[in-house]
Amino acid sequence: MELSNRVKNLKPSITLEITAKANAMKKQGIDVVGFGAGEPDFDTPENIKKAAIKAIEDGKTKYTPAAGILELRDAVAKIFTEDYGVEYSAEEVIISCGGKHSLYNIFQAILNNEDEVIIPAPYWVSYPSMVELAGGKPVILPSSIEENFQINLKKLKNAITPKTKAIVLNSPSNPSGMIYSKETLHGIIEIVKDKEIFIISDDIYNKLVYDVEFLNVLILDKSLKDKTIIVNGVSKTYSMTGWRIGFTGATKDIISAINKIQSQSTSNPTSIAQYAALEAITGDQSSVEVMKKAFKKRRDLAIEKLNTIPGLKCLKPDGAFYLFPDVSEFIKKSKFENSVDFCKNLLEKEKVAVVPGSAFGVENTFRMSFALSDENILKGIERIRNFIINA
Ligand SMILES: Cc1ncc(COP(=O)(O)O)c(C=O)c1O
């Protein structure tokens, strides 16, 4: 029996093979340093866990409205209002099963067949597939380390066609940790402002920025509220990746379209996780500062060591918990063909798991998370050095 073309055309994750291999090696007792994870290594804070336990004890274990409980939608609206300086109400917010689900539903709500979505590279792995699953066409905007992984405004202008429906911005970025400069953001605003193009602002790392101010298009131009679709959630900021709660902020029309999709697909996100998320965003915020401080220290430790490796260049990320080294100089001189080949061999020879840059649309790079202990960061980077020097 045939499967759907939709699924047949879906590209399998190239990270999967490496992750599976790393896990199998770990199971065999091999000392693998895993830089692959896309999540904080901290536990979910106690106050949040307690709120979930209380929700269970209080019997908050039944269906909620598909869009999420009103208290949480209200609290998210309040935070969006504070963060962006633009008024949001609960009707302009919907709760989904993680930021990933928020994004999936956004594309389902706004795209018709062949509509184009501009995705600047390096991009988070799932954007292109999500666009394709909604019948749309991803249009990738390339960038390089020489451009500081900023959006090239000329390329952006040239990429816009009558079919362009949206552009996705993700700053701080997964995988590069880079943030878009004020000039880049102003440039994007100038180009998109008078066109019927949505700006999907994936701000999931907005609270994890180091010594810089978080900015997005809406903060810089409040008149963009109707065309900006905000994505956020609790996964990264509160180390709650397993709880699956994401937020979308958009016009009432878009929110009610997503509500329709949710009501016919997932229904509400888990009731207990919603109460935990409510505590996360309205309760004590000190755990965020503790985690941020640790990440900043690890970033500084890792970047200093990494940039002493010959043939490797890495920009200092301003946010998130990823480093995105460029190894084109090394790969050109080596026997390795590309980033997948590099990463497979790095895992086999030195037992270090990183994610190939081709998964994020930039060849000859790789992504490594710094959400692991200082000891493992240092051990892993030494192994990468050995690999490059001895290759
Ligand atoms: C840029 C970006 N957007 C969205 C998500 C989705 O987050 P969640 O775990 O809440 O689905 C991630 C998670 O890795 C991410 O890195």
mmCIF file of N, CA, C and O in Angstrom, residues 98-141:
data_model
loop_
_atom_site.group_PDB
_atom_site.id
_atom_site.type_symbol
_atom_site.label_atom_id
_atom_site.label_comp_id
_atom_site.label_asym_id
_atom_site.label_seq_id
_atom_site.Cartn_x
_atom_site.Cartn_y
_atom_site.Cartn_z
ATOM 1 N N GLY A 98 4.137 22.902 22.447
ATOM 2 C CA GLY A 98 5.544 23.221 22.165
ATOM 3 C C GLY A 98 5.647 24.255 21.051
ATOM 4 O O GLY A 98 4.713 24.412 20.238
ATOM 5 N N GLY A 99 6.787 24.942 21.025
ATOM 6 C CA GLY A 99 7.017 25.947 19.985
ATOM 7 C C GLY A 99 6.949 25.323 18.598
ATOM 8 O O GLY A 99 6.527 25.956 17.626
ATOM 9 N N LYS A 100 7.340 24.080 18.494
ATOM 10 C CA LYS A 100 7.319 23.368 17.218
ATOM 11 C C LYS A 100 5.886 23.246 16.695
ATOM 12 O O LYS A 100 5.613 23.492 15.528
ATOM 13 N N HIS A 101 4.984 22.907 17.577
ATOM 14 C CA HIS A 101 3.571 22.799 17.206
ATOM 15 C C HIS A 101 3.008 24.174 16.855
ATOM 16 O O HIS A 101 2.201 24.317 15.921
ATOM 17 N N SER A 102 3.440 25.197 17.593
ATOM 18 C CA SER A 102 2.990 26.567 17.280
ATOM 19 C C SER A 102 3.359 26.887 15.839
ATOM 20 O O SER A 102 2.532 27.366 15.051
ATOM 21 N N LEU A 103 4.615 26.604 15.477
ATOM 22 C CA LEU A 103 5.085 26.928 14.122
ATOM 23 C C LEU A 103 4.350 26.094 13.067
ATOM 24 O O LEU A 103 3.943 26.611 12.025
ATOM 25 N N TYR A 104 4.183 24.822 13.350
ATOM 26 C CA TYR A 104 3.482 23.925 12.409
ATOM 27 C C TYR A 104 2.085 24.492 12.115
ATOM 28 O O TYR A 104 1.664 24.600 10.966
ATOM 29 N N ASN A 105 1.392 24.871 13.169
ATOM 30 C CA ASN A 105 0.027 25.382 12.998
ATOM 31 C C ASN A 105 -0.008 26.725 12.272
ATOM 32 O O ASN A 105 -0.944 27.004 11.521
ATOM 33 N N ILE A 106 1.007 27.548 12.519
ATOM 34 C CA ILE A 106 1.063 28.849 11.827
ATOM 35 C C ILE A 106 1.130 28.615 10.312
ATOM 36 O O ILE A 106 0.373 29.199 9.545
ATOM 37 N N PHE A 107 2.038 27.712 9.882
ATOM 38 C CA PHE A 107 2.159 27.457 8.443
ATOM 39 C C PHE A 107 0.865 26.854 7.892
ATOM 40 O O PHE A 107 0.437 27.180 6.791
ATOM 41 N N GLN A 108 0.238 25.976 8.662
ATOM 42 C CA GLN A 108 -1.031 25.387 8.214
ATOM 43 C C GLN A 108 -2.093 26.474 8.067
ATOM 44 O O GLN A 108 -2.947 26.411 7.184
ATOM 45 N N ALA A 109 -2.035 27.478 8.938
ATOM 46 C CA ALA A 109 -3.073 28.516 8.943
ATOM 47 C C ALA A 109 -2.881 29.548 7.835
ATOM 48 O O ALA A 109 -3.862 30.111 7.339
ATOM 49 N N ILE A 110 -1.616 29.812 7.435
ATOM 50 C CA ILE A 110 -1.428 30.937 6.495
ATOM 51 C C ILE A 110 -1.075 30.532 5.055
ATOM 52 O O ILE A 110 -1.158 31.364 4.163
ATOM 53 N N LEU A 111 -0.644 29.274 4.850
ATOM 54 C CA LEU A 111 -0.121 28.926 3.514
ATOM 55 C C LEU A 111 -1.140 28.226 2.627
ATOM 56 O O LEU A 111 -1.872 27.342 3.077
ATOM 57 N N ASN A 112 -1.155 28.638 1.363
ATOM 58 C CA ASN A 112 -1.837 27.870 0.317
ATOM 59 C C ASN A 112 -0.765 27.208 -0.534
ATOM 60 O O ASN A 112 0.416 27.571 -0.440
ATOM 61 N N ASN A 113 -1.200 26.259 -1.380
ATOM 62 C CA ASN A 113 -0.226 25.549 -2.229
ATOM 63 C C ASN A 113 0.639 26.529 -2.995
ATOM 64 O O ASN A 113 0.132 27.496 -3.563
ATOM 65 N N GLU A 114 1.952 26.253 -2.996
ATOM 66 C CA GLU A 114 2.936 27.025 -3.764
ATOM 67 C C GLU A 114 3.272 28.385 -3.155
ATOM 68 O O GLU A 114 4.099 29.110 -3.685
ATOM 69 N N ASP A 115 2.637 28.752 -2.053
ATOM 70 C CA ASP A 115 3.042 29.995 -1.386
ATOM 71 C C ASP A 115 4.488 29.848 -0.923
ATOM 72 O O ASP A 115 4.886 28.773 -0.455
ATOM 73 N N GLU A 116 5.241 30.935 -1.042
ATOM 74 C CA GLU A 116 6.667 30.850 -0.697
ATOM 75 C C GLU A 116 6.938 31.437 0.690
ATOM 76 O O GLU A 116 6.334 32.444 1.084
ATOM 77 N N VAL A 117 7.853 30.797 1.399
ATOM 78 C CA VAL A 117 8.273 31.296 2.712
ATOM 79 C C VAL A 117 9.790 31.476 2.684
ATOM 80 O O VAL A 117 10.526 30.529 2.393
ATOM 81 N N ILE A 118 10.241 32.673 2.959
ATOM 82 C CA ILE A 118 11.678 32.948 2.939
ATOM 83 C C ILE A 118 12.276 32.523 4.279
ATOM 84 O O ILE A 118 11.808 32.934 5.352
ATOM 85 N N ILE A 119 13.284 31.668 4.192
ATOM 86 C CA ILE A 119 13.924 31.133 5.398
ATOM 87 C C ILE A 119 15.419 31.436 5.331
ATOM 88 O O ILE A 119 16.140 30.830 4.532
ATOM 89 N N PRO A 120 15.898 32.376 6.148
ATOM 90 C CA PRO A 120 17.333 32.660 6.124
ATOM 91 C C PRO A 120 18.135 31.515 6.733
ATOM 92 O O PRO A 120 17.759 30.960 7.762
ATOM 93 N N ALA A 121 19.225 31.134 6.049
ATOM 94 C CA ALA A 121 20.121 30.090 6.565
ATOM 95 C C ALA A 121 21.270 30.761 7.318
ATOM 96 O O ALA A 121 21.682 31.857 6.927
ATOM 97 N N PRO A 122 21.810 30.157 8.360
ATOM 98 C CA PRO A 122 21.419 28.864 8.879
ATOM 99 C C PRO A 122 20.059 28.948 9.575
ATOM 100 O O PRO A 122 19.764 29.919 10.259
ATOM 101 N N TYR A 123 19.263 27.915 9.356
ATOM 102 C CA TYR A 123 17.897 27.917 9.893
ATOM 103 C C TYR A 123 17.689 26.730 10.820
ATOM 104 O O TYR A 123 18.417 25.728 10.753
ATOM 105 N N TRP A 124 16.680 26.847 11.660
ATOM 106 C CA TRP A 124 16.310 25.720 12.512
ATOM 107 C C TRP A 124 15.774 24.602 11.601
ATOM 108 O O TRP A 124 14.966 24.870 10.703
ATOM 109 N N VAL A 125 16.242 23.377 11.840
ATOM 110 C CA VAL A 125 16.004 22.258 10.922
ATOM 111 C C VAL A 125 14.566 22.073 10.448
ATOM 112 O O VAL A 125 14.332 21.674 9.315
ATOM 113 N N SER A 126 13.603 22.353 11.290
ATOM 114 C CA SER A 126 12.221 21.964 10.954
ATOM 115 C C SER A 126 11.477 22.958 10.054
ATOM 116 O O SER A 126 10.443 22.596 9.491
ATOM 117 N N TYR A 127 11.981 24.217 9.936
ATOM 118 C CA TYR A 127 11.187 25.193 9.158
ATOM 119 C C TYR A 127 10.875 24.720 7.731
ATOM 120 O O TYR A 127 9.705 24.742 7.323
ATOM 121 N N PRO A 128 11.890 24.290 6.949
ATOM 122 C CA PRO A 128 11.559 23.938 5.559
ATOM 123 C C PRO A 128 10.542 22.797 5.464
ATOM 124 O O PRO A 128 9.602 22.872 4.665
ATOM 125 N N SER A 129 10.706 21.770 6.287
ATOM 126 C CA SER A 129 9.770 20.637 6.210
ATOM 127 C C SER A 129 8.363 21.047 6.625
ATOM 128 O O SER A 129 7.366 20.585 6.045
ATOM 129 N N MET A 130 8.268 21.896 7.625
ATOM 130 C CA MET A 130 6.937 22.355 8.063
ATOM 131 C C MET A 130 6.238 23.135 6.949
ATOM 132 O O MET A 130 5.035 22.993 6.742
ATOM 133 N N VAL A 131 7.013 23.968 6.251
ATOM 134 C CA VAL A 131 6.453 24.745 5.137
ATOM 135 C C VAL A 131 5.960 23.777 4.057
ATOM 136 O O VAL A 131 4.838 23.904 3.548
ATOM 137 N N GLU A 132 6.787 22.772 3.746
ATOM 138 C CA GLU A 132 6.403 21.802 2.714
ATOM 139 C C GLU A 132 5.158 21.009 3.123
ATOM 140 O O GLU A 132 4.277 20.763 2.313
ATOM 141 N N LEU A 133 5.081 20.640 4.398
ATOM 142 C CA LEU A 133 3.907 19.890 4.870
ATOM 143 C C LEU A 133 2.619 20.704 4.744
ATOM 144 O O LEU A 133 1.529 20.150 4.676
ATOM 145 N N ALA A 134 2.784 22.047 4.732
ATOM 146 C CA ALA A 134 1.604 22.894 4.582
ATOM 147 C C ALA A 134 1.369 23.241 3.107
ATOM 148 O O ALA A 134 0.548 24.105 2.799
ATOM 149 N N GLY A 135 2.117 22.588 2.207
ATOM 150 C CA GLY A 135 1.933 22.823 0.762
ATOM 151 C C GLY A 135 2.765 23.982 0.234
ATOM 152 O O GLY A 135 2.732 24.294 -0.947
ATOM 153 N N GLY A 136 3.510 24.649 1.107
ATOM 154 C CA GLY A 136 4.286 25.812 0.688
ATOM 155 C C GLY A 136 5.649 25.453 0.148
ATOM 156 O O GLY A 136 6.034 24.282 0.094
ATOM 157 N N LYS A 137 6.367 26.503 -0.274
ATOM 158 C CA LYS A 137 7.693 26.295 -0.866
ATOM 159 C C LYS A 137 8.720 27.091 -0.071
ATOM 160 O O LYS A 137 8.622 28.328 -0.017
ATOM 161 N N PRO A 138 9.680 26.391 0.568
ATOM 162 C CA PRO A 138 10.710 27.132 1.286
ATOM 163 C C PRO A 138 11.680 27.801 0.311
ATOM 164 O O PRO A 138 12.092 27.175 -0.659
ATOM 165 N N VAL A 139 11.983 29.060 0.551
ATOM 166 C CA VAL A 139 12.970 29.776 -0.269
ATOM 167 C C VAL A 139 14.118 30.130 0.670
ATOM 168 O O VAL A 139 13.958 30.957 1.571
ATOM 169 N N ILE A 140 15.248 29.440 0.482
ATOM 170 C CA ILE A 140 16.349 29.589 1.439
ATOM 171 C C ILE A 140 17.231 30.776 1.052
ATOM 172 O O ILE A 140 17.641 30.915 -0.093
ATOM 173 N N LEU A 141 17.512 31.624 2.038
ATOM 174 C CA LEU A 141 18.422 32.765 1.825
ATOM 175 C C LEU A 141 19.774 32.386 2.401
ATOM 176 O O LEU A 141 19.922 32.311 3.625
#
